[in-house]
Amino acid sequence: MPDQPPYLRVADLLRARIASNEWTPGDRLPSRAELGQEYGVGENVIRRAQEMLISVGVLEGRAGSGTYVAEPRERLRIVRSLYREQAGGSPFAADMAALGRRGTWESRTEAKVPAPADIATRLGIAEGELCVRTAYEFLADGKPVQLSTSWEPYALTAGTLVVLPEAGPHAGVGVVRRMAEIGVTVTRAVERPEPRAVTPEEATLLGVQRGTLATHIQRTYYAEDGRAVETADVVVPSSVCEIVYEVPVSP
């Protein structure tokens, strides 16, 4: 078994000192030079260890001041389930209501956007074919907790009352119910979650540190005839939310 990288070993040691209450929330850590001397490693190793702990919410960096033990922050539970959406309303709002939070979102929609190659592949359409693209910022009690960018084939909804996901009489009811309004029955969703760091733009929108770890979910909804009707990229910062999958089991 290969040796553990030095920065992971140092991260474990720093985390243990926090867990033992040697350092408590709000405490400033010694300088990187001091920690490097204590652990027999370079300052770059200390920096990488601290950045990893910042990304998961254990530490926080303060510009011009240093690195501190982060105040505990309740992680919000995000439930992924097609059946929750079929029940009506917004699954995100339902999740937040269950936690005693107010779930809202802001969105920006652009119609007739040419599909990039990867999106076209996911939707089963030609590259450059027109789509409706909507960027979402989901908030809990007014604070951003999740981002999403969705793409729908324009040809599917053009000329209908559901062409814009967040406008018209069926605004904000979710993909399943909107598609049902035009006679399209959504029967399944495929999700591919993978870990990655947030981009600088995502960090700004979410109000988290650059490099924060997140779960990137690539989700696609399919109709009963096999057509992809929507695909989206969902970004959930790990330090802010935990993701729970609800899997139906037939008796």
mmCIF file of N, CA and C in Angstrom, residues 81-94 105 107 134 136 138 152 161-182 184 186 219 221 230:
data_model
loop_
_atom_site.group_PDB
_atom_site.id
_atom_site.type_symbol
_atom_site.label_atom_id
_atom_site.label_comp_id
_atom_site.label_asym_id
_atom_site.label_seq_id
_atom_site.Cartn_x
_atom_site.Cartn_y
_atom_site.Cartn_z
ATOM 1 N N SER A 81 -34.742 12.368 -5.573
ATOM 2 C CA SER A 81 -35.753 11.357 -5.832
ATOM 3 C C SER A 81 -36.733 11.845 -6.883
ATOM 4 N N LEU A 82 -36.914 11.065 -7.941
ATOM 5 C CA LEU A 82 -37.883 11.407 -8.971
ATOM 6 C C LEU A 82 -39.289 11.452 -8.389
ATOM 7 N N TYR A 83 -39.560 10.586 -7.430
ATOM 8 C CA TYR A 83 -40.909 10.493 -6.885
ATOM 9 C C TYR A 83 -41.283 11.720 -6.057
ATOM 10 N N ARG A 84 -40.302 12.380 -5.486
ATOM 11 C CA ARG A 84 -40.589 13.613 -4.746
ATOM 12 C C ARG A 84 -41.050 14.695 -5.709
ATOM 13 N N GLU A 85 -40.474 14.710 -6.911
ATOM 14 C CA GLU A 85 -40.888 15.717 -7.894
ATOM 15 C C GLU A 85 -42.280 15.388 -8.440
ATOM 16 N N GLN A 86 -42.561 14.117 -8.633
ATOM 17 C CA GLN A 86 -43.873 13.733 -9.142
ATOM 18 C C GLN A 86 -44.986 14.093 -8.159
ATOM 19 N N ALA A 87 -44.629 14.196 -6.879
ATOM 20 C CA ALA A 87 -45.637 14.510 -5.866
ATOM 21 C C ALA A 87 -46.146 15.937 -6.000
ATOM 22 N N GLY A 88 -45.429 16.767 -6.739
ATOM 23 C CA GLY A 88 -45.888 18.142 -6.961
ATOM 24 C C GLY A 88 -45.057 19.149 -6.204
ATOM 25 N N GLY A 89 -44.970 20.360 -6.765
ATOM 26 C CA GLY A 89 -44.207 21.407 -6.118
ATOM 27 C C GLY A 89 -42.711 21.222 -6.329
ATOM 28 N N SER A 90 -41.935 22.010 -5.639
ATOM 29 C CA SER A 90 -40.484 21.970 -5.775
ATOM 30 C C SER A 90 -39.868 21.024 -4.750
ATOM 31 N N PRO A 91 -39.100 20.008 -5.184
ATOM 32 C CA PRO A 91 -38.420 19.129 -4.224
ATOM 33 C C PRO A 91 -37.468 19.908 -3.321
ATOM 34 N N PHE A 92 -36.786 20.917 -3.886
ATOM 35 C CA PHE A 92 -35.860 21.711 -3.081
ATOM 36 C C PHE A 92 -36.605 22.455 -1.977
ATOM 37 N N ALA A 93 -37.735 23.072 -2.330
ATOM 38 C CA ALA A 93 -38.521 23.785 -1.321
ATOM 39 C C ALA A 93 -39.014 22.827 -0.244
ATOM 40 N N ALA A 94 -39.385 21.606 -0.659
ATOM 41 C CA ALA A 94 -39.848 20.607 0.314
ATOM 42 C C ALA A 94 -38.721 20.196 1.247
ATOM 43 N N TRP A 105 -35.364 30.205 -5.081
ATOM 44 C CA TRP A 105 -34.336 30.162 -6.108
ATOM 45 C C TRP A 105 -34.463 31.352 -7.032
ATOM 46 N N SER A 107 -33.360 32.542 -11.078
ATOM 47 C CA SER A 107 -33.038 31.891 -12.343
ATOM 48 C C SER A 107 -32.870 32.910 -13.460
ATOM 49 N N THR A 134 -31.338 27.345 -18.739
ATOM 50 C CA THR A 134 -31.706 28.089 -17.533
ATOM 51 C C THR A 134 -30.663 27.853 -16.452
ATOM 52 N N TYR A 136 -29.731 28.321 -12.517
ATOM 53 C CA TYR A 136 -30.411 28.464 -11.235
ATOM 54 C C TYR A 136 -29.417 28.674 -10.096
ATOM 55 N N PHE A 138 -29.999 28.219 -6.051
ATOM 56 C CA PHE A 138 -30.947 27.822 -5.010
ATOM 57 C C PHE A 138 -30.485 28.363 -3.659
ATOM 58 N N GLU A 152 -32.966 22.233 -22.268
ATOM 59 C CA GLU A 152 -34.094 21.515 -22.852
ATOM 60 C C GLU A 152 -34.118 21.768 -24.357
ATOM 61 N N LEU A 161 -47.001 26.624 -23.617
ATOM 62 C CA LEU A 161 -46.977 27.465 -22.422
ATOM 63 C C LEU A 161 -45.844 27.102 -21.464
ATOM 64 N N VAL A 162 -45.106 26.015 -21.754
ATOM 65 C CA VAL A 162 -44.039 25.596 -20.839
ATOM 66 C C VAL A 162 -42.654 25.800 -21.447
ATOM 67 N N VAL A 163 -42.568 26.577 -22.512
ATOM 68 C CA VAL A 163 -41.280 26.750 -23.181
ATOM 69 C C VAL A 163 -40.241 27.375 -22.258
ATOM 70 N N LEU A 164 -40.666 28.231 -21.335
ATOM 71 C CA LEU A 164 -39.745 28.843 -20.374
ATOM 72 C C LEU A 164 -40.004 28.227 -18.997
ATOM 73 N N PRO A 165 -39.034 27.537 -18.419
ATOM 74 C CA PRO A 165 -39.247 26.817 -17.154
ATOM 75 C C PRO A 165 -39.728 27.682 -16.000
ATOM 76 N N GLU A 166 -39.346 28.956 -15.988
ATOM 77 C CA GLU A 166 -39.674 29.808 -14.840
ATOM 78 C C GLU A 166 -40.570 30.976 -15.215
ATOM 79 N N ALA A 167 -41.370 30.789 -16.267
ATOM 80 C CA ALA A 167 -42.314 31.829 -16.675
ATOM 81 C C ALA A 167 -43.604 31.166 -17.143
ATOM 82 N N GLY A 168 -44.691 31.929 -17.118
ATOM 83 C CA GLY A 168 -45.967 31.392 -17.586
ATOM 84 C C GLY A 168 -46.739 30.708 -16.469
ATOM 85 N N PRO A 169 -47.874 30.109 -16.802
ATOM 86 C CA PRO A 169 -48.763 29.529 -15.783
ATOM 87 C C PRO A 169 -48.196 28.295 -15.084
ATOM 88 N N HIS A 170 -47.154 27.684 -15.663
ATOM 89 C CA HIS A 170 -46.598 26.467 -15.058
ATOM 90 C C HIS A 170 -45.160 26.689 -14.573
ATOM 91 N N ALA A 171 -44.855 27.919 -14.257
ATOM 92 C CA ALA A 171 -43.499 28.258 -13.820
ATOM 93 C C ALA A 171 -43.157 27.577 -12.500
ATOM 94 N N GLY A 172 -41.944 27.050 -12.436
ATOM 95 C CA GLY A 172 -41.415 26.551 -11.174
ATOM 96 C C GLY A 172 -41.983 25.247 -10.661
ATOM 97 N N VAL A 173 -42.730 24.501 -11.486
ATOM 98 C CA VAL A 173 -43.340 23.263 -10.992
ATOM 99 C C VAL A 173 -42.472 22.041 -11.244
ATOM 100 N N GLY A 174 -41.351 22.207 -11.915
ATOM 101 C CA GLY A 174 -40.455 21.093 -12.158
ATOM 102 C C GLY A 174 -40.651 20.470 -13.532
ATOM 103 N N VAL A 175 -39.633 19.741 -13.951
ATOM 104 C CA VAL A 175 -39.619 19.161 -15.297
ATOM 105 C C VAL A 175 -40.763 18.175 -15.504
ATOM 106 N N VAL A 176 -40.986 17.278 -14.540
ATOM 107 C CA VAL A 176 -41.980 16.219 -14.713
ATOM 108 C C VAL A 176 -43.371 16.797 -14.965
ATOM 109 N N ARG A 177 -43.787 17.747 -14.145
ATOM 110 C CA ARG A 177 -45.131 18.320 -14.284
ATOM 111 C C ARG A 177 -45.243 19.211 -15.520
ATOM 112 N N ARG A 178 -44.183 19.934 -15.851
ATOM 113 C CA ARG A 178 -44.224 20.782 -17.052
ATOM 114 C C ARG A 178 -44.367 19.933 -18.300
ATOM 115 N N MET A 179 -43.609 18.863 -18.388
ATOM 116 C CA MET A 179 -43.689 18.009 -19.570
ATOM 117 C C MET A 179 -45.062 17.339 -19.672
ATOM 118 N N ALA A 180 -45.639 17.009 -18.525
ATOM 119 C CA ALA A 180 -46.967 16.396 -18.540
ATOM 120 C C ALA A 180 -47.998 17.331 -19.158
ATOM 121 N N GLU A 181 -47.782 18.643 -19.009
ATOM 122 C CA GLU A 181 -48.716 19.618 -19.558
ATOM 123 C C GLU A 181 -48.746 19.598 -21.087
ATOM 124 N N ILE A 182 -47.700 19.093 -21.713
ATOM 125 C CA ILE A 182 -47.678 19.034 -23.184
ATOM 126 C C ILE A 182 -47.752 17.577 -23.659
ATOM 127 N N VAL A 184 -46.129 14.875 -22.559
ATOM 128 C CA VAL A 184 -44.893 14.084 -22.497
ATOM 129 C C VAL A 184 -44.769 13.508 -21.093
ATOM 130 N N VAL A 186 -42.660 11.792 -18.329
ATOM 131 C CA VAL A 186 -41.289 11.503 -17.885
ATOM 132 C C VAL A 186 -41.333 10.272 -16.990
ATOM 133 N N ARG A 219 -27.449 15.221 -14.545
ATOM 134 C CA ARG A 219 -28.777 14.599 -14.495
ATOM 135 C C ARG A 219 -29.476 14.755 -15.838
ATOM 136 N N TYR A 221 -33.351 13.740 -17.678
ATOM 137 C CA TYR A 221 -34.708 13.192 -17.608
ATOM 138 C C TYR A 221 -35.084 12.587 -18.957
ATOM 139 N N GLU A 230 -34.624 16.771 -20.834
ATOM 140 C CA GLU A 230 -33.884 17.822 -20.123
ATOM 141 C C GLU A 230 -32.608 17.216 -19.574
#
